[in-house]
CSV table of C-alpha atoms and ligand atoms in Angstrom, one decimal:
chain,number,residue,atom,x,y,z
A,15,UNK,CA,14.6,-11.3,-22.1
A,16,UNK,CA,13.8,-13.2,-19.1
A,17,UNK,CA,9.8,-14.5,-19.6
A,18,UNK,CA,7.3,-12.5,-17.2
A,19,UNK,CA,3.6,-11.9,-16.9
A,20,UNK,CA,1.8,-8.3,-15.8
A,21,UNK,CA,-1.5,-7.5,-14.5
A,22,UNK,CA,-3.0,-4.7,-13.3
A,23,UNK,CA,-6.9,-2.5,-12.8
A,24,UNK,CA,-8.1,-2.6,-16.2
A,25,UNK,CA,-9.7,0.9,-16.2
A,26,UNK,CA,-7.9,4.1,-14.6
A,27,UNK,CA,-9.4,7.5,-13.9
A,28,UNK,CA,-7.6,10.0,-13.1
A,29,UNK,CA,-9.6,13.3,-13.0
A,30,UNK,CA,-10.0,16.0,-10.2
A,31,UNK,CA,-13.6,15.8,-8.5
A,32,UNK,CA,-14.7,12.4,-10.5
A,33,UNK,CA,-15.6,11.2,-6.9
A,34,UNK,CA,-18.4,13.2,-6.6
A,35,UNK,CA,-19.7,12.0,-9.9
A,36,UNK,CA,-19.5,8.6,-8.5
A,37,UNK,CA,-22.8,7.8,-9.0
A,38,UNK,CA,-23.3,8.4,-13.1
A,39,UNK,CA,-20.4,5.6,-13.3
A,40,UNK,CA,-22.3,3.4,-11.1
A,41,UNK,CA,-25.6,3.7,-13.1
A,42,UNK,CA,-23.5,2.8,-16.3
A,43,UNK,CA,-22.5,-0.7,-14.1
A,44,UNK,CA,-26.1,-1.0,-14.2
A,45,UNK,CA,-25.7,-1.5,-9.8
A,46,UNK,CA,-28.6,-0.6,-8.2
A,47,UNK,CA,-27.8,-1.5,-4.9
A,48,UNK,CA,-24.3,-0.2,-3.7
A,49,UNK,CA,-22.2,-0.2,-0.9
A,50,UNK,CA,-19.2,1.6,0.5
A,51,UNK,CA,-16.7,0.5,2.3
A,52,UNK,CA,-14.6,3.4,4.2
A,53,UNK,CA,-13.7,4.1,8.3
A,54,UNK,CA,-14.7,6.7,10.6
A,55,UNK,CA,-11.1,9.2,9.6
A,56,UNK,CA,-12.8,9.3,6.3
A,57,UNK,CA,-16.0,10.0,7.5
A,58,UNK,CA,-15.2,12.5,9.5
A,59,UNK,CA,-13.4,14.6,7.2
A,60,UNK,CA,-16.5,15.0,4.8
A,61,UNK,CA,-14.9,13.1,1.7
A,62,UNK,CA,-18.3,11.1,1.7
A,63,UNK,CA,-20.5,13.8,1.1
A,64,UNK,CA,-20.5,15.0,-2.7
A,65,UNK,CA,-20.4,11.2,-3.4
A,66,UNK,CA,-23.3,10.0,-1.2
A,67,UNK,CA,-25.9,13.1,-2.8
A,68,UNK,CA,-24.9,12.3,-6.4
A,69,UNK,CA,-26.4,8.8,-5.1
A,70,UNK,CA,-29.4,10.4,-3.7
A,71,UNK,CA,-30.0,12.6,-6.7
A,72,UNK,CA,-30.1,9.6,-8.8
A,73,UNK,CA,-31.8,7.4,-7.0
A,74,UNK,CA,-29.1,4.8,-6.7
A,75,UNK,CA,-29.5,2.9,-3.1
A,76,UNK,CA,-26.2,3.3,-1.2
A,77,UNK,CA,-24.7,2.0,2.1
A,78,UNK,CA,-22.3,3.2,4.2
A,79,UNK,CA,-19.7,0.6,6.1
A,80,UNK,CA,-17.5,2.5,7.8
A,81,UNK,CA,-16.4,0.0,10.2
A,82,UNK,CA,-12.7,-0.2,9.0
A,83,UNK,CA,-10.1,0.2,11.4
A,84,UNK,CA,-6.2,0.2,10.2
A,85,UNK,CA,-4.3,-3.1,9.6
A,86,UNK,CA,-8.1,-4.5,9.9
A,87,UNK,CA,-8.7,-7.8,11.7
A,88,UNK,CA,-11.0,-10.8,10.2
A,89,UNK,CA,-13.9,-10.0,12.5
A,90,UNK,CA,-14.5,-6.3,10.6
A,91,UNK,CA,-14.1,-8.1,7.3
A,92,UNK,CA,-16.4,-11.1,8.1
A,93,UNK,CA,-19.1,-7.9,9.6
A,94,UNK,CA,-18.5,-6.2,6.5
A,95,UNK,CA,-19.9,-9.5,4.0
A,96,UNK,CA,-22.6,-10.1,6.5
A,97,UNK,CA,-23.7,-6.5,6.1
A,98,UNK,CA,-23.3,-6.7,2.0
A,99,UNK,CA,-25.4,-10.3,2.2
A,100,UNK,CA,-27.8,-8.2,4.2
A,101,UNK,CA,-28.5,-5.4,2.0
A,102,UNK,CA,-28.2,-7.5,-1.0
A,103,UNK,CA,-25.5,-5.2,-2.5
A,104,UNK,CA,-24.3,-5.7,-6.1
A,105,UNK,CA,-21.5,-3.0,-6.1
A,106,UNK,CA,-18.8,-2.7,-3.4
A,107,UNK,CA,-17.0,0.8,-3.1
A,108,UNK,CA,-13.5,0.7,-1.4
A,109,UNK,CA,-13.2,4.4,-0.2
A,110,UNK,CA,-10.0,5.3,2.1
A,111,UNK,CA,-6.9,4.6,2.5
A,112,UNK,CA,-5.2,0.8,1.9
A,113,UNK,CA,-7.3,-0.5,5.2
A,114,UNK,CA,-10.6,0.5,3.7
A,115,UNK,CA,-9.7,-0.5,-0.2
A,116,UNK,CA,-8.2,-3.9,1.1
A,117,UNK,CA,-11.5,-4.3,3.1
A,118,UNK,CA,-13.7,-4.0,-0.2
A,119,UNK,CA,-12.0,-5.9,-1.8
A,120,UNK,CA,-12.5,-9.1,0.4
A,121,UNK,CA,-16.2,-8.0,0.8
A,122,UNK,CA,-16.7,-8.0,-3.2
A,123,UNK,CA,-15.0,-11.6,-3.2
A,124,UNK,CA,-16.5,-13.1,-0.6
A,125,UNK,CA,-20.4,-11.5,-0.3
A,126,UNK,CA,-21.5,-14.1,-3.1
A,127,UNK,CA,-19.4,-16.8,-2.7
A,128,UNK,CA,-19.2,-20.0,-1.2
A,129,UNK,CA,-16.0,-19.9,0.1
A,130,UNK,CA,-14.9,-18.5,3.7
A,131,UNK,CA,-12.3,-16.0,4.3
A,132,UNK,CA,-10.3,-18.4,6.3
A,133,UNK,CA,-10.4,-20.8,2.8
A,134,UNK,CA,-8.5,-17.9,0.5
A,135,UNK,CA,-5.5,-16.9,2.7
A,136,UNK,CA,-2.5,-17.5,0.3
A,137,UNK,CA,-1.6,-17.2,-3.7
A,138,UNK,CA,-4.6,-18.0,-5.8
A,139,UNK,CA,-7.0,-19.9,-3.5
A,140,UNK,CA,-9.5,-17.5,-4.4
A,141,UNK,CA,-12.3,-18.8,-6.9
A,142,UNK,CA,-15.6,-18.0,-8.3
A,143,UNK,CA,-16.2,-14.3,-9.1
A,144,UNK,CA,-16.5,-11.5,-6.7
A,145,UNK,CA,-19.0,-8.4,-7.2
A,146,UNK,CA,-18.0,-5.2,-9.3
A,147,UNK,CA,-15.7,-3.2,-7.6
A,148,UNK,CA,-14.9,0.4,-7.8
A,149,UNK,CA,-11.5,1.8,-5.1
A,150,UNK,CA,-10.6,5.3,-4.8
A,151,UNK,CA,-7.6,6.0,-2.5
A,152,UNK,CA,-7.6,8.9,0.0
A,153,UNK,CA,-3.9,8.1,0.9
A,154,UNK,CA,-0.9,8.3,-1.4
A,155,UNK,CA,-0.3,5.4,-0.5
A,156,UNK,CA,-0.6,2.0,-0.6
A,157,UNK,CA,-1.9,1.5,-4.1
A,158,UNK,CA,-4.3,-1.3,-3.2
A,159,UNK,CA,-6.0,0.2,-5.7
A,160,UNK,CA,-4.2,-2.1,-8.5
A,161,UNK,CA,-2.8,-4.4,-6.6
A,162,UNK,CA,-4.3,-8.2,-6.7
A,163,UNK,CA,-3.2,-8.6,-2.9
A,164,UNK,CA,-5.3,-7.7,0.3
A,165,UNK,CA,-3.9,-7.6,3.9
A,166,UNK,CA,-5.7,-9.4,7.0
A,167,UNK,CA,-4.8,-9.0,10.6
A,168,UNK,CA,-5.3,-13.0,11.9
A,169,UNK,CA,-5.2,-13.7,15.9
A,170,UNK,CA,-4.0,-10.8,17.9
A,171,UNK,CA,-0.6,-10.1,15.4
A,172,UNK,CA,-0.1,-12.2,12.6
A,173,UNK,CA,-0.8,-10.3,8.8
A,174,UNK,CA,-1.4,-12.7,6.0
A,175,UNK,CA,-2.1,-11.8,2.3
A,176,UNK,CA,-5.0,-13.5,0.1
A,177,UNK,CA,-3.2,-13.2,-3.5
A,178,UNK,CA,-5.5,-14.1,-6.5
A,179,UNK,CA,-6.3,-11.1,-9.6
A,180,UNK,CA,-10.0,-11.1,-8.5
A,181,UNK,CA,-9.1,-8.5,-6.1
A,182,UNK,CA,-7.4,-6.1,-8.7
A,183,UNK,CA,-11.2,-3.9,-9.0
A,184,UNK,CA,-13.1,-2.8,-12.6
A,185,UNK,CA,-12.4,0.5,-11.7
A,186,UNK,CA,-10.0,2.9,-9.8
A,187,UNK,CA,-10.7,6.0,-9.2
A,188,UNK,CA,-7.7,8.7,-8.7
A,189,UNK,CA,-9.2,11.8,-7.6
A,190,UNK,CA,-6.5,14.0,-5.3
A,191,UNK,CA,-9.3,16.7,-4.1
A,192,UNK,CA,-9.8,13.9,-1.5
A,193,UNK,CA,-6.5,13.6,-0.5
A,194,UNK,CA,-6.1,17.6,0.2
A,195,UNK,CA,-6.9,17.2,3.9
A,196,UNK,CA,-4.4,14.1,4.6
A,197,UNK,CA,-2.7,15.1,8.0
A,198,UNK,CA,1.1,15.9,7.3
A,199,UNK,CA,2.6,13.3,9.1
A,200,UNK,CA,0.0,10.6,7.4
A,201,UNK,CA,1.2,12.2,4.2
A,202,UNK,CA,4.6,11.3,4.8
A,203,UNK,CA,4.3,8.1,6.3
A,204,UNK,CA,1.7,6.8,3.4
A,205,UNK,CA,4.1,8.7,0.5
A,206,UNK,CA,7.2,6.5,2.0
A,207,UNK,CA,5.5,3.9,1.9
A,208,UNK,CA,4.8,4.4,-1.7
A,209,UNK,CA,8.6,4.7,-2.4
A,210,UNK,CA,9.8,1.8,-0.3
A,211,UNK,CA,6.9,0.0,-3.1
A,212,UNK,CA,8.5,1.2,-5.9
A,213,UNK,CA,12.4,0.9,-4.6
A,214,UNK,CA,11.4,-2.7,-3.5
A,215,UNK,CA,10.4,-3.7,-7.0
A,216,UNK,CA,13.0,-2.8,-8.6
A,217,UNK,CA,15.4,-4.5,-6.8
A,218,UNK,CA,13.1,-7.8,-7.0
A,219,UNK,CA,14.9,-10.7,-6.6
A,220,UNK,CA,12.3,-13.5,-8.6
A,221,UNK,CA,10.1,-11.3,-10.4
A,222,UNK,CA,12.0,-7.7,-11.3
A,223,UNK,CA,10.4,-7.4,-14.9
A,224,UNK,CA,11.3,-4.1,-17.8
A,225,UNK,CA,7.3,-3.4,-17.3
A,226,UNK,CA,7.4,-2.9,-13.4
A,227,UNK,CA,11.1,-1.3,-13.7
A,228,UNK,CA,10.1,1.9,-16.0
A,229,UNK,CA,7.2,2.1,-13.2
A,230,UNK,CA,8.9,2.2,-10.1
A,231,UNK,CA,11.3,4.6,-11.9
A,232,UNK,CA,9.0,6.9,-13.0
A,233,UNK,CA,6.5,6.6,-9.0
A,234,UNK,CA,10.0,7.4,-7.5
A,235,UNK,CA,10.3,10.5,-9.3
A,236,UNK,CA,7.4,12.0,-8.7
A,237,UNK,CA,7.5,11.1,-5.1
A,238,UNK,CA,10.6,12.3,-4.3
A,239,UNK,CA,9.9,15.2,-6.3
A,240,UNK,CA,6.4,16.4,-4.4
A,241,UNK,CA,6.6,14.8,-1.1
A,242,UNK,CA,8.0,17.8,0.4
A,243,UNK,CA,5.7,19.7,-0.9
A,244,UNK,CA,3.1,17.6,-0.3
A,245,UNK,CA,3.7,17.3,3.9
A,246,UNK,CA,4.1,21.4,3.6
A,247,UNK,CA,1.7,22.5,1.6
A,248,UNK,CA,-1.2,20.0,1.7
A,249,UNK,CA,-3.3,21.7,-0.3
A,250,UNK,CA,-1.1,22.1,-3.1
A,251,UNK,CA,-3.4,19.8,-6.0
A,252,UNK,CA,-1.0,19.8,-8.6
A,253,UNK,CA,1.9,18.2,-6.3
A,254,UNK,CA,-0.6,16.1,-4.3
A,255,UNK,CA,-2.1,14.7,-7.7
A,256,UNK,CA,1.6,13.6,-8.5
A,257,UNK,CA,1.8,11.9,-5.1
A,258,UNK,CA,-1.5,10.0,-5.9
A,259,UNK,CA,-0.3,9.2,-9.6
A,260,UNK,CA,3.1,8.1,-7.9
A,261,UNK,CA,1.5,5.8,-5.5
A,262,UNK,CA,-0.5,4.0,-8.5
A,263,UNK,CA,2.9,3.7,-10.0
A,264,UNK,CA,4.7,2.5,-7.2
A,265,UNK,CA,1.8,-0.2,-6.9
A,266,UNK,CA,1.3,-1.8,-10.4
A,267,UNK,CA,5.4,-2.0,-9.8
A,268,UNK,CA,5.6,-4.0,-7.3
A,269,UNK,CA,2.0,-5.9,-7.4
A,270,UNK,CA,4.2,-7.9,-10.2
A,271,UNK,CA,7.4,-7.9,-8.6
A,272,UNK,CA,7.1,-8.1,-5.2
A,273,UNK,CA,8.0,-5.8,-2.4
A,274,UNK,CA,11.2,-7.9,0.1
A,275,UNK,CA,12.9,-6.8,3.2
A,276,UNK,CA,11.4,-3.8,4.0
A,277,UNK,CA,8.3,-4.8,4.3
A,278,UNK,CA,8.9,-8.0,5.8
A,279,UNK,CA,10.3,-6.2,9.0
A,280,UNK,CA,8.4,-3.7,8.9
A,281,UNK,CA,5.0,-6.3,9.3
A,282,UNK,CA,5.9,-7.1,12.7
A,283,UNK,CA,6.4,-3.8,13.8
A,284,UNK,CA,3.0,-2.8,12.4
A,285,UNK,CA,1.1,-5.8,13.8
A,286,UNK,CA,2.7,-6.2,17.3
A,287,UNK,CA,2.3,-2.6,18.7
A,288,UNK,CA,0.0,-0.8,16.3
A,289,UNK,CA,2.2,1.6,14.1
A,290,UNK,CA,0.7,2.7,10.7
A,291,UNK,CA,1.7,0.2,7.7
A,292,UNK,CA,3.9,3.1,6.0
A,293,UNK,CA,5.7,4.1,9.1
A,294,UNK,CA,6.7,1.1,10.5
A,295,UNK,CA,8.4,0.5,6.6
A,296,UNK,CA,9.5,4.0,7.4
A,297,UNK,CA,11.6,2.8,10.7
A,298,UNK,CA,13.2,-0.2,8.5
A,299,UNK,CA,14.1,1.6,5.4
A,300,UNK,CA,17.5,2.9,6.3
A,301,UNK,CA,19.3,-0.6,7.8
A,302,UNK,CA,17.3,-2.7,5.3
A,303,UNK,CA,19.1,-0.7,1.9
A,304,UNK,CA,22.4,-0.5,3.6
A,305,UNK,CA,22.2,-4.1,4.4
A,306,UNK,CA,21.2,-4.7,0.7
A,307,UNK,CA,24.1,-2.2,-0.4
A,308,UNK,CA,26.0,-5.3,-1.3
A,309,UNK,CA,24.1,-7.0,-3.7
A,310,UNK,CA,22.1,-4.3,-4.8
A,311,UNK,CA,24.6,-1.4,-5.5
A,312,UNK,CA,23.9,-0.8,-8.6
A,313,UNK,CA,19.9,-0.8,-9.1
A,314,UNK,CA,20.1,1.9,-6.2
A,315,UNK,CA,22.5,3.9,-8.5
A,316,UNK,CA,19.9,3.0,-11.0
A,317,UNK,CA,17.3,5.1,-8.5
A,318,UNK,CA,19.5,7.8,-7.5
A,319,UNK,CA,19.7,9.3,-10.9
A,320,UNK,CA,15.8,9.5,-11.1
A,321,UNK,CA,16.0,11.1,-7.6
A,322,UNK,CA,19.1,13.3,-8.4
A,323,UNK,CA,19.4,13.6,-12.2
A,324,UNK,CA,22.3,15.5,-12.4
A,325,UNK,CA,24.2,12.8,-9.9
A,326,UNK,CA,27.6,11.5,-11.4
A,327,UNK,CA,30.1,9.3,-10.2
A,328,UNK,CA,30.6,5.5,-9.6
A,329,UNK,CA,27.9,3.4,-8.9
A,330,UNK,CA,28.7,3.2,-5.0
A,331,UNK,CA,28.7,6.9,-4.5
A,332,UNK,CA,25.2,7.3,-6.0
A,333,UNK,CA,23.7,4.9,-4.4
A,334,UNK,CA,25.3,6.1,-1.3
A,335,UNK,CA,23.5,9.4,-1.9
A,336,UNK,CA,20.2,8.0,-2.4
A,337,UNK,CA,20.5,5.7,0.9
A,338,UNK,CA,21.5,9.1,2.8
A,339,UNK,CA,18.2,10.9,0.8
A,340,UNK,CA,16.0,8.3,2.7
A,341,UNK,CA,17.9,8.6,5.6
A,342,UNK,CA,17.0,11.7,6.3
A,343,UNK,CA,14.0,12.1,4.6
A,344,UNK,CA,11.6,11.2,7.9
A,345,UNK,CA,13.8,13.6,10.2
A,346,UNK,CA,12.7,16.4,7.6
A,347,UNK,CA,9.3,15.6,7.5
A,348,UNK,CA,8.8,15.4,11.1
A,349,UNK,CA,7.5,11.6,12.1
A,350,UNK,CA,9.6,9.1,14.1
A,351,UNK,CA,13.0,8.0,13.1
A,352,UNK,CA,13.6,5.0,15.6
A,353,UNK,CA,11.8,2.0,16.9
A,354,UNK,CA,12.1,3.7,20.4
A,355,UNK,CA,10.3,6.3,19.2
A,356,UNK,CA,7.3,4.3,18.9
A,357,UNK,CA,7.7,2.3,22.1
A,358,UNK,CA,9.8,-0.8,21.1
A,359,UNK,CA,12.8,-1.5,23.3
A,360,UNK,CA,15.8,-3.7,22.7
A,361,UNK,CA,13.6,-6.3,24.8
A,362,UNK,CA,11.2,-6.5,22.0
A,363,UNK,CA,13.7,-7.5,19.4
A,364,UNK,CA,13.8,-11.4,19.2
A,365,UNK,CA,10.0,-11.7,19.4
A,366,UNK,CA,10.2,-8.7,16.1
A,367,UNK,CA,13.2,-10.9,14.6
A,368,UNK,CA,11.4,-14.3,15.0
A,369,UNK,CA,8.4,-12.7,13.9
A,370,UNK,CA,9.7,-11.5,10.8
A,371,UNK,CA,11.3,-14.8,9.5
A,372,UNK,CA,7.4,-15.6,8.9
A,373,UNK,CA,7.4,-13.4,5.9
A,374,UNK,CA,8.4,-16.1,3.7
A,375,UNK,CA,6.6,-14.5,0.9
A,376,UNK,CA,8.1,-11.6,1.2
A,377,UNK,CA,12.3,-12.5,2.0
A,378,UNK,CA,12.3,-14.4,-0.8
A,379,UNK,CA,12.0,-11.4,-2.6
A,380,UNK,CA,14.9,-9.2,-1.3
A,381,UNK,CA,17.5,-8.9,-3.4
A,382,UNK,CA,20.1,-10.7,-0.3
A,383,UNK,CA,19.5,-13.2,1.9
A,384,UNK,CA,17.8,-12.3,5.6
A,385,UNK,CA,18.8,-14.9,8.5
A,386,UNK,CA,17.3,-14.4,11.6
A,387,UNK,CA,20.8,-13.0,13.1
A,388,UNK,CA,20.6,-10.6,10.4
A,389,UNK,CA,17.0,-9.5,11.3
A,390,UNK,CA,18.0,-9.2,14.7
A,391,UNK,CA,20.5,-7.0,14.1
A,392,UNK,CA,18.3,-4.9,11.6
A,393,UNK,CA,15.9,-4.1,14.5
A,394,UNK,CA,19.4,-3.0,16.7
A,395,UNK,CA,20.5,-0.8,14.2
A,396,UNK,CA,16.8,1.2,13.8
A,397,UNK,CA,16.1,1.1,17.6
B,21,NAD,N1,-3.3,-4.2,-0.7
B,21,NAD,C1,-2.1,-3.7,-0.8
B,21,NAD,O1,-1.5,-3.8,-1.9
B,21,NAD,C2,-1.4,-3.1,0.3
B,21,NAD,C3,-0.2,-2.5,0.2
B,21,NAD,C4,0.4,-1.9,1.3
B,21,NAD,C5,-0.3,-1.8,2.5
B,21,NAD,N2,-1.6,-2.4,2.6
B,21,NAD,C6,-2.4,-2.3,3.8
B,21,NAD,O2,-3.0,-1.0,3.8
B,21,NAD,C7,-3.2,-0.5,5.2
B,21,NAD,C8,-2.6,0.8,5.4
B,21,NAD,O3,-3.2,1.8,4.5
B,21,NAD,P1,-2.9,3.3,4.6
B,21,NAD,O4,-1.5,3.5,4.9
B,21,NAD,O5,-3.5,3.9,3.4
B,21,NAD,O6,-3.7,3.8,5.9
B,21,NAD,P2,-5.2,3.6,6.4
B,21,NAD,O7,-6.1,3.2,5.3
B,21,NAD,O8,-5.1,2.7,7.6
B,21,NAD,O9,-5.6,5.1,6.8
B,21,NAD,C9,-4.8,5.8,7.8
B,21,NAD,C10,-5.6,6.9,8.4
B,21,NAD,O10,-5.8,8.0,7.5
B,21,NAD,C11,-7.1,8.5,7.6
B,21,NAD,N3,-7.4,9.0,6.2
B,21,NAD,C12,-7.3,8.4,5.0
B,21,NAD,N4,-7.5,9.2,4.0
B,21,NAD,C13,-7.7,10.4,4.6
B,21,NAD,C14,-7.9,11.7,4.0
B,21,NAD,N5,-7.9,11.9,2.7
B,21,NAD,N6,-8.1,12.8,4.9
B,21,NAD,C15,-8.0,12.6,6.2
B,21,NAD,N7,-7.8,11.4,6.8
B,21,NAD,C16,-7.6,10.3,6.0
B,21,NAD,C17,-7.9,7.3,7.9
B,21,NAD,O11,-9.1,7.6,8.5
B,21,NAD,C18,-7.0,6.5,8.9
B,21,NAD,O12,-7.2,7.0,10.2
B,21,NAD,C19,-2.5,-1.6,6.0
B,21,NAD,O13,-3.5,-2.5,6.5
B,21,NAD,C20,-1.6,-2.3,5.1
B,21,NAD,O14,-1.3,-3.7,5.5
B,21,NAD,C21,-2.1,-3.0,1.5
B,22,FE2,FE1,3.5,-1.0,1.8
């Protein structure tokens, strides 16, 4: 077996309604001075509220920084450790979707520490230690939540990544009451997102591992199996709990073998004209796997008997049916199938196409080469 490391949270919850007992977890840190990190969606839809009185009732001074705004710039992170310097926090809550949990956990490395944000951009350039850190996701998702990576928005649209395991948190928190209320099409976009995660990582070109396979395998299965639901019948728990589980999944997967293509064309998307993270990966999906058909045939056979178990036939056939599952898969659940859609015109392509040859750190991932000619082409083909 080819040598490999794994890391991931070191405690997971997973309980119904543990948000509201937030606070009894936080006195056990021994934090007496907490903050929470969230934005105004999550606000606004009450998820707060049981959470912020089980503070009050015991007596546990809490902060709210609801500041975030998706794909979030520098300036709301650099607010956000000015605030927690401020109030002299000692406990930093990430409480949202990716944006929020990727903005607590710069706060809770950078609040006591010497270092500047602009100092830990890259793999391990992170030191020192970072305050406790609790994340709960309201999206199904991203999940930031046990992931060691958080995503920055530099200049007007460039992302980079600060990589170091002081961002995976003490605790995360899976509690799917809060994600009953998650618009339809937000489901959708977040829950592909979380599949692109875990069919990304197991077609990992440097660091595909047995640990992150039986993962990305098992996230796959529940999110195919409940997404449908999910979008349809939002408050169904049971089926939004497996999306939330899924996500997790799909995230300790590919925190330790990396997501490729996808994502690397999906960032400029996301960054240049302001489509959610998990739709613009939406968009790219289709002509990214069918370019890959090549060189990874048979891994997405591998994944189309987890999505269709009763599937036989060659290995091209099945992975043809999974590719034409995704295809359709935003069509059905009602958000946008092509870059046009959301505004981007054939015009927009080289500036998308040079823009994605950036993503070093992510094409080196994909299981075949991307050359800018190719990328260009990608971006024809989902216009
Ligand atoms: N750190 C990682 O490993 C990682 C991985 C993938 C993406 N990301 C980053 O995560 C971000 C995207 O995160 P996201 O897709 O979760 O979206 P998001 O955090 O930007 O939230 C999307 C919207 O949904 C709303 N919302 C969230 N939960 C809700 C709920 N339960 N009910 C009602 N509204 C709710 C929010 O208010 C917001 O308007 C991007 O910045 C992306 O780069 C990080
Ligand atoms: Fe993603």
């Amino acid at each position: 077996m080819k040598a490999f490391e794994f890391h991931t949270t070191k405690s997971i919850i997973v309980e119904r309604g543990a948000a509201a007992q937030l606070a009894d977890r936080i006195r056990d840190m021994a934090c007496q001075s907490v903050m929470i990190v969230s934005d105004p969606g999550v606000v606004k839809a009450g998820l707060l509220e049981a959470t912020l009185a089980n503070f009050k009732n015991l007596n546990i001074h809490v902060s709210v920084f609801a500041d975030v705004v998706a794909d979030p710039p520098e300036a709301i992170i650099l607010s956000g450790i000015e605030a927690a310097q401020r109030q002299g926090a000692d406990c930093i809550i990430g409480f949202g979707g990716g944006s929020s949990m990727d903005v607590a956990k710069l706060i809770a490395l950078l609040a006591n520490n010497e270092q500047k944000l602009a100092e830990v951009y890259g793999v391990n350039a992170a030191k020192g230690q970072r305050l406790p850190l609790v994340l709960i996701p309201t999206t199904a998702g991203t999940g930031s939540e046990v992931t060691a990576i958080a995503i920055v928005t530099t200049g007007e649209n460039e992302k980079k990544g600060v990589v170091s395991p002081l961002l995976l948190p003490d605790i995360a928190l899976l509690d799917a009451e809060l994600t009953i209320g998650l618009p339809s099409h937000v489901t959708a976009a977040t829950g592909i997102d979380a599949m692109v995660h875990a069919i990304e990582a197991f077609t990992s070109k440097r660091l595909k591992n047995p640990i992150s396979d039986s993962l990305a395998k098992d996230a796959l299965r529940l999110l195919s199996a409940n997404i449908h639901t999910a979008c349809q019948h939002g408050d169904n728990i049971q089926a939004r709990e497996n999306m939330l589980l899924g996500s997790c999944l799909a995230g300790m997967a590919f925190a330790n073998a990396p997501v490729g293509g996808v994502h690397a064309l999906a960032y400029p998307v996301g960054a240049r004209f302001h489509v959610p993270h998990g739709l613009s990966n939406s968009l790219m999906l289709n002509a990214v796997l069918r370019f890959n058909l090549r060189d990874a045939e048979h891994l997405y056979a591998e994944l189309a008997d987890v999505v269709f178990p009763a599937a036989a036939g060659a290995p091209q056939i099945r992975a043809l049916s999974l590719l034409n599952y995704l295809k359709d898969l935003a069509g059905e659940l009602g958000i946008a199938k092509s870059l046009r859609e959301v505004g981007i015109s054939e015009d927009d392509i080289p500036q998308l196409a040079e823009d994605a040859m950036k993503q070093s750190r992510l094409l080196i991932n994909n299981p075949r080469e991307i050359h800018l000619a190719d990328a260009t082409a990608l971006y024809k083909e989902s216009l």
